[in-house]
PDB file of C-alpha atoms in Angstrom:
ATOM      1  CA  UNK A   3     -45.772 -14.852 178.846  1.00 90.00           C
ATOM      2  CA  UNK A   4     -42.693 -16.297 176.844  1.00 93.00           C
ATOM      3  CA  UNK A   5     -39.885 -15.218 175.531  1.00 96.00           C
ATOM      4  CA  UNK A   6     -40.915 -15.051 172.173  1.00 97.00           C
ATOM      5  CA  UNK A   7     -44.441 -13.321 172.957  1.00 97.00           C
ATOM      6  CA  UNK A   8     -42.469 -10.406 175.209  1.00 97.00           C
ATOM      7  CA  UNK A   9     -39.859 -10.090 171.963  1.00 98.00           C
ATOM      8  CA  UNK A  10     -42.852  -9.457 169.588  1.00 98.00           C
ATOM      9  CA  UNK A  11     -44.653  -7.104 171.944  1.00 98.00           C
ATOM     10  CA  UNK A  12     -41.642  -5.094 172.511  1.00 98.00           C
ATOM     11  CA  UNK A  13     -41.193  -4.688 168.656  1.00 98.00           C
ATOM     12  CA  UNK A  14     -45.260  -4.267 167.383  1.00 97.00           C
ATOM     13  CA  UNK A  15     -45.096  -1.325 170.187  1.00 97.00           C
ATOM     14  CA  UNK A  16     -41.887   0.545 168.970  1.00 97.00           C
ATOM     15  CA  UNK A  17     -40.378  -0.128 165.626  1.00 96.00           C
ATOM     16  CA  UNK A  18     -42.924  -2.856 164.389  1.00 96.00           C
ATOM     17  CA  UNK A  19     -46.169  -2.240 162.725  1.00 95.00           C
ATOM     18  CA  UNK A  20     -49.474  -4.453 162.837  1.00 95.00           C
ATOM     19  CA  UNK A  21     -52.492  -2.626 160.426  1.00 94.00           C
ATOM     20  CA  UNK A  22     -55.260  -3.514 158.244  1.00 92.00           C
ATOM     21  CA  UNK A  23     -54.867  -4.428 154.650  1.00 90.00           C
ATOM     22  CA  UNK A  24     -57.795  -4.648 152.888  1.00 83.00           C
ATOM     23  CA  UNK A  25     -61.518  -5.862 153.700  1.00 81.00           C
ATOM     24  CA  UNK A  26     -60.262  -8.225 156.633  1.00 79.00           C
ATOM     25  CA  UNK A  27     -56.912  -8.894 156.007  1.00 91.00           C
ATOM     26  CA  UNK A  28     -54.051  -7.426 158.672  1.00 96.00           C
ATOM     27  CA  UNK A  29     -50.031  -6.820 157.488  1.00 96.00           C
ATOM     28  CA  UNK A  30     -46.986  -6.965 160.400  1.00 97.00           C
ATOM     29  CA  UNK A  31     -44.436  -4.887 158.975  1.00 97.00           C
ATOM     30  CA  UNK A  32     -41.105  -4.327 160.466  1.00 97.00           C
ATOM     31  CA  UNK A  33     -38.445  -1.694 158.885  1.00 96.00           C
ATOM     32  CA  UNK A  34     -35.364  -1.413 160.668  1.00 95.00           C
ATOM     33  CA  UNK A  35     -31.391  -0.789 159.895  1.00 93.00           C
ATOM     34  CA  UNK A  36     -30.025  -3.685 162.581  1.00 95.00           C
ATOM     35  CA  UNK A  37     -30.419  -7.226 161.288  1.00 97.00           C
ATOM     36  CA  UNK A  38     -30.690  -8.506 164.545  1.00 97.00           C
ATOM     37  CA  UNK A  39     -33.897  -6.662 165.116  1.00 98.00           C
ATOM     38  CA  UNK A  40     -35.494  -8.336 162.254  1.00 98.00           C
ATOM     39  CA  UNK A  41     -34.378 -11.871 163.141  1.00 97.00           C
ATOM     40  CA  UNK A  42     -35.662 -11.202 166.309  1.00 98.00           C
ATOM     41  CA  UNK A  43     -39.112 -10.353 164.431  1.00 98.00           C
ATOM     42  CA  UNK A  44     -39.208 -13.739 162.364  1.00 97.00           C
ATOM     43  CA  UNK A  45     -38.348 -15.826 164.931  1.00 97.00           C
ATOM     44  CA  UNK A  46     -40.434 -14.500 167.814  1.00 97.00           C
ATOM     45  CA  UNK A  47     -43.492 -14.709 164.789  1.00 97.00           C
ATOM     46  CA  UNK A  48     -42.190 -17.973 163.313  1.00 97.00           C
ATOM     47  CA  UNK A  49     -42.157 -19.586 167.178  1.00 97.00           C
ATOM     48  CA  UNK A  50     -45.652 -18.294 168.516  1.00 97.00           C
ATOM     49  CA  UNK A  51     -47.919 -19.295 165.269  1.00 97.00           C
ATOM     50  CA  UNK A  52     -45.504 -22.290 164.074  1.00 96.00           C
ATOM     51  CA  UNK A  53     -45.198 -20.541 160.691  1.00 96.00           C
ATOM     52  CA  UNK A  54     -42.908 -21.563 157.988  1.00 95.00           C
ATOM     53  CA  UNK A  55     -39.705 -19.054 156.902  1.00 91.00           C
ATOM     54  CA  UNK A  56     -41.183 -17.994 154.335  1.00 93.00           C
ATOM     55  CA  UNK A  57     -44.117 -16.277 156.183  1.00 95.00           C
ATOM     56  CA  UNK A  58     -41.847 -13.436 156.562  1.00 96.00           C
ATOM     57  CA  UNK A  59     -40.765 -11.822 153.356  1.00 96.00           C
ATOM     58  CA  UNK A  60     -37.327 -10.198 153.959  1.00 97.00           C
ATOM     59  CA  UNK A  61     -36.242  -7.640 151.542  1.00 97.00           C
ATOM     60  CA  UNK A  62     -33.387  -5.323 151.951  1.00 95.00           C
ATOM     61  CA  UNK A  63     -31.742  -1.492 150.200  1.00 94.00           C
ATOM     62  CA  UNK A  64     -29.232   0.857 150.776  1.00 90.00           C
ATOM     63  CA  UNK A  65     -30.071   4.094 152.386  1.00 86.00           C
ATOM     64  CA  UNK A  66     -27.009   5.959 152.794  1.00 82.00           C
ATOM     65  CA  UNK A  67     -25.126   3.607 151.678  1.00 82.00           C
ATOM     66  CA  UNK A  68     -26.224   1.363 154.892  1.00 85.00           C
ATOM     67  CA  UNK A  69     -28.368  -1.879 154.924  1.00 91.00           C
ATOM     68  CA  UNK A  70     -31.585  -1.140 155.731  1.00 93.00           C
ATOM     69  CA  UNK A  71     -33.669  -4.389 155.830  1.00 96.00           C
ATOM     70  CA  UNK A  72     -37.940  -4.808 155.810  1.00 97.00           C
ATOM     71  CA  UNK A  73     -40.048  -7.887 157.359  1.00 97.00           C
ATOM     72  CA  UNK A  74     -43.412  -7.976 156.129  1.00 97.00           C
ATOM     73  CA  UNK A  75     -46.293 -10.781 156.551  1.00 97.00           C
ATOM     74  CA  UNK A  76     -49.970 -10.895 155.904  1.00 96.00           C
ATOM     75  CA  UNK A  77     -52.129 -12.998 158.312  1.00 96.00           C
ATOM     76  CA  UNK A  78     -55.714 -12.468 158.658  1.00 95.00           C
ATOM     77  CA  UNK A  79     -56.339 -14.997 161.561  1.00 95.00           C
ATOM     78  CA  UNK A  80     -53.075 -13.664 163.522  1.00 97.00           C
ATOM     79  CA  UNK A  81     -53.588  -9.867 163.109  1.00 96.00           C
ATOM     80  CA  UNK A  82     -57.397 -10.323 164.440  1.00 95.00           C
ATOM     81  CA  UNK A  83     -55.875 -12.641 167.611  1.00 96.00           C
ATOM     82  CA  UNK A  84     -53.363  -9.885 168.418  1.00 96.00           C
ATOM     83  CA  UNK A  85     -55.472  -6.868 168.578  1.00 95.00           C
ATOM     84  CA  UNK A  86     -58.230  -8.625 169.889  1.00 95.00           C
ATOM     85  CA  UNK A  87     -55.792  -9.685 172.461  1.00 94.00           C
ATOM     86  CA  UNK A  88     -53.659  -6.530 173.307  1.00 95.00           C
ATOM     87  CA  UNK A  89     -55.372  -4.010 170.967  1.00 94.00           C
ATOM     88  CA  UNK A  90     -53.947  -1.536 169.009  1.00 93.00           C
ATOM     89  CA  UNK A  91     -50.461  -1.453 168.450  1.00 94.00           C
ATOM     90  CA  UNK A  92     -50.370   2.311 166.820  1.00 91.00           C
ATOM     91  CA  UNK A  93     -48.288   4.834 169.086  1.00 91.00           C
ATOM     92  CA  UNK A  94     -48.042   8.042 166.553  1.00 88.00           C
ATOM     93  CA  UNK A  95     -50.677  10.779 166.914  1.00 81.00           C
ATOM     94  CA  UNK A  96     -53.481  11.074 164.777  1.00 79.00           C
ATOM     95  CA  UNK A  97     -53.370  14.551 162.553  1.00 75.00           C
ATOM     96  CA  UNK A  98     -56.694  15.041 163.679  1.00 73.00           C
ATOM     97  CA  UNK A  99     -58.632  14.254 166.743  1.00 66.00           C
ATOM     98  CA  UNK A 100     -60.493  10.865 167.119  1.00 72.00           C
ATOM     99  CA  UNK A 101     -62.587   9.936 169.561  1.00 69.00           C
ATOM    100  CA  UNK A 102     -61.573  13.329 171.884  1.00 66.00           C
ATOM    101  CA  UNK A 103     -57.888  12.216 171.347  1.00 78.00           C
ATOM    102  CA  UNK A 104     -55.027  12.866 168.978  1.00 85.00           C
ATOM    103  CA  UNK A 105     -53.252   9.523 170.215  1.00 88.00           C
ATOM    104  CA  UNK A 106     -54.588   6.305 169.600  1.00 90.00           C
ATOM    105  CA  UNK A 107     -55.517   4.072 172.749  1.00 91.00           C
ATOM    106  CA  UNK A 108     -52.930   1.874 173.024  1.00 92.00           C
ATOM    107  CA  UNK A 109     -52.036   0.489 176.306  1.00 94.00           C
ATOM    108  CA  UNK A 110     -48.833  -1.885 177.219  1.00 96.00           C
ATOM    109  CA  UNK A 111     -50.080  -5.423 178.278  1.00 93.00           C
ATOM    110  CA  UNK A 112     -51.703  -6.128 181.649  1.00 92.00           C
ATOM    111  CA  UNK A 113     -50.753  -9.861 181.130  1.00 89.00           C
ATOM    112  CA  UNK A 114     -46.839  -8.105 181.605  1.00 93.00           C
ATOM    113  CA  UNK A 115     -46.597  -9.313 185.342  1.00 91.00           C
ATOM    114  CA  UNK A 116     -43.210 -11.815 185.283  1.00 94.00           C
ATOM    115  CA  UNK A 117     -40.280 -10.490 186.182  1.00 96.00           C
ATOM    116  CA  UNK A 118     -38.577 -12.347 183.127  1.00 97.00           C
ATOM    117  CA  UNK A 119     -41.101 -11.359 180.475  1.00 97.00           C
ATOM    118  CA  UNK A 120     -40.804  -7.534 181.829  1.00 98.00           C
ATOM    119  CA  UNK A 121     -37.051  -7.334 181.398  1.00 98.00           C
ATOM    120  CA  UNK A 122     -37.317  -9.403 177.790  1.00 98.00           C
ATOM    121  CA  UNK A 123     -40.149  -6.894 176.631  1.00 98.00           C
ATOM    122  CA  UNK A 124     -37.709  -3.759 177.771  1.00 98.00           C
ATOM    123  CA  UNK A 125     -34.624  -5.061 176.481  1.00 98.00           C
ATOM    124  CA  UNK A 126     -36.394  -5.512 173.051  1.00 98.00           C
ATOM    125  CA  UNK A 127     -38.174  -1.549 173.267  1.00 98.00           C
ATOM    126  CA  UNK A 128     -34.893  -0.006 174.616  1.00 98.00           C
ATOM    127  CA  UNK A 129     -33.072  -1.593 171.770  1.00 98.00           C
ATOM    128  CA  UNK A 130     -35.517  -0.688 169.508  1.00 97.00           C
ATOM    129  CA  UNK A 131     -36.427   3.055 170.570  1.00 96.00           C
ATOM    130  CA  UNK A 132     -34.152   3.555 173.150  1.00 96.00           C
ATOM    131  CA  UNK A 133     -29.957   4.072 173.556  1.00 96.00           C
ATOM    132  CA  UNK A 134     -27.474   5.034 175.629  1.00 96.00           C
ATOM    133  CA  UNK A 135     -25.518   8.338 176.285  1.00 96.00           C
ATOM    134  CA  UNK A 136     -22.143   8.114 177.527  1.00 96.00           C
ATOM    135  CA  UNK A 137     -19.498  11.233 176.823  1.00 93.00           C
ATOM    136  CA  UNK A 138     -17.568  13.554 178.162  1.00 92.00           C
ATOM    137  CA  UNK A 139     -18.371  17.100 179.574  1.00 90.00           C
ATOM    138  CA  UNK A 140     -16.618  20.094 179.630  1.00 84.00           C
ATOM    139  CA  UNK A 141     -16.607  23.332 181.863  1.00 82.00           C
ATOM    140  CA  UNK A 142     -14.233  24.089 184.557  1.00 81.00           C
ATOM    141  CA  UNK A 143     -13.793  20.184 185.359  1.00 84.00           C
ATOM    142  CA  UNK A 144     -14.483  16.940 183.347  1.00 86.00           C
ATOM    143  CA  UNK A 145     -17.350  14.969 184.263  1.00 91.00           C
ATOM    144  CA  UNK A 146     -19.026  12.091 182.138  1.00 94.00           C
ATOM    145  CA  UNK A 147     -22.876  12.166 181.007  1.00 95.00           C
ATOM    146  CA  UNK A 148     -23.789   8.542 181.246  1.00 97.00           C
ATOM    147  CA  UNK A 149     -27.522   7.809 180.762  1.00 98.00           C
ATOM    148  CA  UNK A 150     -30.070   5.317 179.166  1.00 98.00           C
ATOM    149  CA  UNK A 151     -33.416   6.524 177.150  1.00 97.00           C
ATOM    150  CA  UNK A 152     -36.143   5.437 175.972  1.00 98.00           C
ATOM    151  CA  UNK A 153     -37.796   7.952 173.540  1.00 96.00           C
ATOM    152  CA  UNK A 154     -41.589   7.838 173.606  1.00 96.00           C
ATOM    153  CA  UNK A 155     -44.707  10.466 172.491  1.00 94.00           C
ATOM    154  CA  UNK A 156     -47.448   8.518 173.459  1.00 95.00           C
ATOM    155  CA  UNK A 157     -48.938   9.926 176.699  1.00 94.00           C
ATOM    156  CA  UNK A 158     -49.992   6.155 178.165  1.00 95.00           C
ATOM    157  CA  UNK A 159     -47.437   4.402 177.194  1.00 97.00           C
ATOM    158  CA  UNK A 160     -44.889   6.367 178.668  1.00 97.00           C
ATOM    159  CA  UNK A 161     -45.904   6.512 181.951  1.00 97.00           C
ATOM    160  CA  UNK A 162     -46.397   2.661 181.414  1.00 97.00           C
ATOM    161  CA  UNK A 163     -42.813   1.805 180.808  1.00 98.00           C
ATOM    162  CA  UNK A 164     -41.808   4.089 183.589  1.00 97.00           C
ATOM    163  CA  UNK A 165     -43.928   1.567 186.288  1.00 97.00           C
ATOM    164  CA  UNK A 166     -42.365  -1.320 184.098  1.00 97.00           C
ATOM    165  CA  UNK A 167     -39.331  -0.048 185.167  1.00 98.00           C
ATOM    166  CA  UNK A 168     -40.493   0.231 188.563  1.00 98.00           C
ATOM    167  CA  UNK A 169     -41.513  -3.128 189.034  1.00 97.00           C
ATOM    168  CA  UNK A 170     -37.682  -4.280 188.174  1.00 97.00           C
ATOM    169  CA  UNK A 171     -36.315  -2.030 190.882  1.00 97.00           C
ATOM    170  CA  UNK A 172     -35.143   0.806 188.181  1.00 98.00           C
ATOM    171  CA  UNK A 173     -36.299   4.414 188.469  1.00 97.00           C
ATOM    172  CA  UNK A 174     -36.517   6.166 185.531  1.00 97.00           C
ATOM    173  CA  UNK A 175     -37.466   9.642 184.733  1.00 97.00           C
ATOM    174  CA  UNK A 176     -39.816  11.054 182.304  1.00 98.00           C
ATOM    175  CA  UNK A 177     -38.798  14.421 180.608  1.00 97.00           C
ATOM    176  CA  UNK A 178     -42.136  15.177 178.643  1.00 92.00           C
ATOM    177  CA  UNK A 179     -40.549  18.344 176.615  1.00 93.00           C
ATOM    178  CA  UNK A 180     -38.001  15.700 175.362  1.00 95.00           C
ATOM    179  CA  UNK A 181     -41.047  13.007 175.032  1.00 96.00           C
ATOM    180  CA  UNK A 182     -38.442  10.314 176.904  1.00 96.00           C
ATOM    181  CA  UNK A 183     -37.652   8.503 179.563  1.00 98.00           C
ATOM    182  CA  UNK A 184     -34.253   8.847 181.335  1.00 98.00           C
ATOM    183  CA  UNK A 185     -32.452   6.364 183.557  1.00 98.00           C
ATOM    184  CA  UNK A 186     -28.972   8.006 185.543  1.00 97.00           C
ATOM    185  CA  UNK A 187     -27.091   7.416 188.573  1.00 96.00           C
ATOM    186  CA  UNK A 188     -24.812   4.735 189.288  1.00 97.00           C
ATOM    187  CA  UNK A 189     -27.385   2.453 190.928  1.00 98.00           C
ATOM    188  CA  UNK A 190     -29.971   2.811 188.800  1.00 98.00           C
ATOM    189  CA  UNK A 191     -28.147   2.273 185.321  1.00 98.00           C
ATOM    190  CA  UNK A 192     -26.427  -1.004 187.458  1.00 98.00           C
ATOM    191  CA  UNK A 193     -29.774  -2.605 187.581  1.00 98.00           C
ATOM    192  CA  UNK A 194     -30.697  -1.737 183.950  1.00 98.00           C
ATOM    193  CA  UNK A 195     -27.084  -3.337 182.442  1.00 98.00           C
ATOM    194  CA  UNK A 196     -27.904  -6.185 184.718  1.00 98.00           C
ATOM    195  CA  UNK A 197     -31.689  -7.025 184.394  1.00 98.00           C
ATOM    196  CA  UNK A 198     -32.433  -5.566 180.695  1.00 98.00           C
ATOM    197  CA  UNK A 199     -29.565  -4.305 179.161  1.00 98.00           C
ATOM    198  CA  UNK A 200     -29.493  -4.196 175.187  1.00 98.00           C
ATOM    199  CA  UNK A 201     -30.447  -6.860 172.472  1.00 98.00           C
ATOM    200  CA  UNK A 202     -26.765  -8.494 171.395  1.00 96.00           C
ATOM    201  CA  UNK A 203     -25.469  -6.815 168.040  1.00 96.00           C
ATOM    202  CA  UNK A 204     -27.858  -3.963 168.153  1.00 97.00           C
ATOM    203  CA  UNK A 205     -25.221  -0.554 166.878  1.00 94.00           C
ATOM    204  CA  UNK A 206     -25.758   2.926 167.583  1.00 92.00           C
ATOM    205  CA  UNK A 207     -27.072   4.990 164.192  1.00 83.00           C
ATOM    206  CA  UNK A 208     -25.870   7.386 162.078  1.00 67.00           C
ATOM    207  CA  UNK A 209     -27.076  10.230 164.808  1.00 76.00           C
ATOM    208  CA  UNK A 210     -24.720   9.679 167.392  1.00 79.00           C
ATOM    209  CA  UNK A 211     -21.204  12.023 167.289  1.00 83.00           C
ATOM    210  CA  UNK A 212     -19.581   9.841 169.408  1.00 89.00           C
ATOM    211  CA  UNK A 213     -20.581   6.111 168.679  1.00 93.00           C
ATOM    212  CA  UNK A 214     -21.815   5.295 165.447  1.00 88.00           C
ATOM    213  CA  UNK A 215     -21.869   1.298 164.357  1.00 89.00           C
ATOM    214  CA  UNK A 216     -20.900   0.611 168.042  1.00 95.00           C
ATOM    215  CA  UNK A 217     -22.998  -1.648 169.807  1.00 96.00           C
ATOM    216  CA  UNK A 218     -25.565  -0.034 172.211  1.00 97.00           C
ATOM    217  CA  UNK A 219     -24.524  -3.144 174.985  1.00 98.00           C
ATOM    218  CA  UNK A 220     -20.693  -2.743 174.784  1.00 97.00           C
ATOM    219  CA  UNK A 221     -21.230   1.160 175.125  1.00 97.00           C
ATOM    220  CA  UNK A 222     -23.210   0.135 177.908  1.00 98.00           C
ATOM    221  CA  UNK A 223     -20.849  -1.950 179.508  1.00 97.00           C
ATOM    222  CA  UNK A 224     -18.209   0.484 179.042  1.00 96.00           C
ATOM    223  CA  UNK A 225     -20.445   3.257 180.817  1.00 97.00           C
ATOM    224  CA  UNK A 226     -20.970   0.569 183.751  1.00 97.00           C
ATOM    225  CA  UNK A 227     -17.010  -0.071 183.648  1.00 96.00           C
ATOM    226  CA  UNK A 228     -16.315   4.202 183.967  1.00 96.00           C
ATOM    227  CA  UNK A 229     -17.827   4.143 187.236  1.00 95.00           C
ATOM    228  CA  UNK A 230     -14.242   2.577 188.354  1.00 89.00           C
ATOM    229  CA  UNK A 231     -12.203   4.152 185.651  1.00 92.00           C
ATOM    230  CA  UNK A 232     -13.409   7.791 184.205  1.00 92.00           C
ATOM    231  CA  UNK A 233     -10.431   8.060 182.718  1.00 91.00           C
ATOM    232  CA  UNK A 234     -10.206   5.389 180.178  1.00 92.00           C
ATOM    233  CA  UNK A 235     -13.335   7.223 178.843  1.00 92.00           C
ATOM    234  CA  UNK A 236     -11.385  11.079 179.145  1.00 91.00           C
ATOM    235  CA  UNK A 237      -8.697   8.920 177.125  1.00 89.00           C
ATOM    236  CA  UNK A 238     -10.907   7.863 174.015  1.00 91.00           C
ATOM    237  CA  UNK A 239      -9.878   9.444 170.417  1.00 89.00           C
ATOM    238  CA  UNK A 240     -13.204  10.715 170.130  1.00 85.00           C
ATOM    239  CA  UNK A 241     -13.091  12.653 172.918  1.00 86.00           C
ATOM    240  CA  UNK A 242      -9.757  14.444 172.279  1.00 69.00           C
ATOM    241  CA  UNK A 243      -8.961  15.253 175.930  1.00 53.00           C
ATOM    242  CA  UNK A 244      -5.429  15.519 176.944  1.00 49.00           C
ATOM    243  CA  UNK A 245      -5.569  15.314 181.557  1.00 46.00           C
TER     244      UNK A 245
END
């Protein structure tokens, strides 16, 4: 598995959408507020099926007065390879049961064996539907939080990017009330910056207190850096702590 192939598999299972449209027909469909994400969509598509820029129809509003950009592209003959190939790519529940199941069966790629393609195919879900904690704690003493996530509801599939992890030497946790895995401790969250890490240019949203618009892999290497230095995190303005 390429580059390009682990890129598009990492998207189509978190952010990215492959469904039917019509009789036969079959619509990718990627919505997302980081540009990079999307390029990463067209040119992992673009690559793989030799397709033509204009394939991918890019559009792009304001939502909260933020870019918020939308890939789309209808392809028949590539929608019917990729699901025959990999199957469905839905991860939501159903509203109902089907089949004796309120999740679809989706299933992460057996063909997901080299090393390479395993850390190119996390880097892409992390980055997608994953992030990075790293702030400071307050009780008697200072301490830091400093973790990585990867938020995930589907039953499978989570315990499928936890052996993923596994295979790369990382250990991650799964916390089912929070439907997420966690990766913490200094060792651990070394191998992850190293081997996976985030896509370049990716930002924190709108939900974190501490690091909106910053980039998930500078926050990252700046959680990797406190490990030597606490303090120059105790020290940040958004922290507000005077030692």
């Amino acid at each position: 598995m390429d580059s390009n192939e682990a890129t598009l598999l990492g998207i189509l299972y978190t952010d990215g959408c492959l469904s039917p449209k019509g009789k036969n027909g079959w619509r990718f469909y990627l919505g997302n507020t980081s540009w990079q994400i999307i390029a990463a969509f067209k040119q992992s598509l673009t690559a793989l099926f030799n397709l033509p820029d204009r394939r991918i129809r890019i559009s792009q509003k304001l939502v909260n007065g933020k870019p918020y950009y939308k890939a789309v592209m209808d392809d028949m003959r590539i929608g019917k390879f990729l699901t025959k190939q990999y199957g469905t790519f839905r991860t939501l529940r159903y509203s109902s049961e089907v089949n004796g199941s309120i999740y679809p069966s989706a299933c992460l790629p057996d063909r997901l064996q080299d090393h390479s393609a395993i850390c190119q195919f996390l880097k892409v879900a992390f980055s997608c539907d994953g992030g990075v904690n790293l702030y400071v704690a307050r009780n008697k003493y200072l301490w830091l939080i400093r973790n990585v996530y990867l938020a995930c509801k589907h039953p499978v599939l989570i315990k499928q990017y936890c052996n993923l992890l596994k295979k790369i030497g990382i250990e991650g946790k799964i916390l089912q009330a929070d439907n997420l895995i966690r990766i913490q401790g200094k060792k651990d969250l070394k191998i992850f910056a190293s081997k996976v890490g985030f896509m370049k240019g990716v930002q924190i949203t709108q939900h974190s207190a501490y690091w909106e618009s910053f980039e998930k892999e500078k926050v990252l290497q700046l959680l990797i850096a406190s490990y030597g230095n606490p303090k120059a995190i105790y020290n940040l303005p958004q922290f507000r702590v005077k030692i």
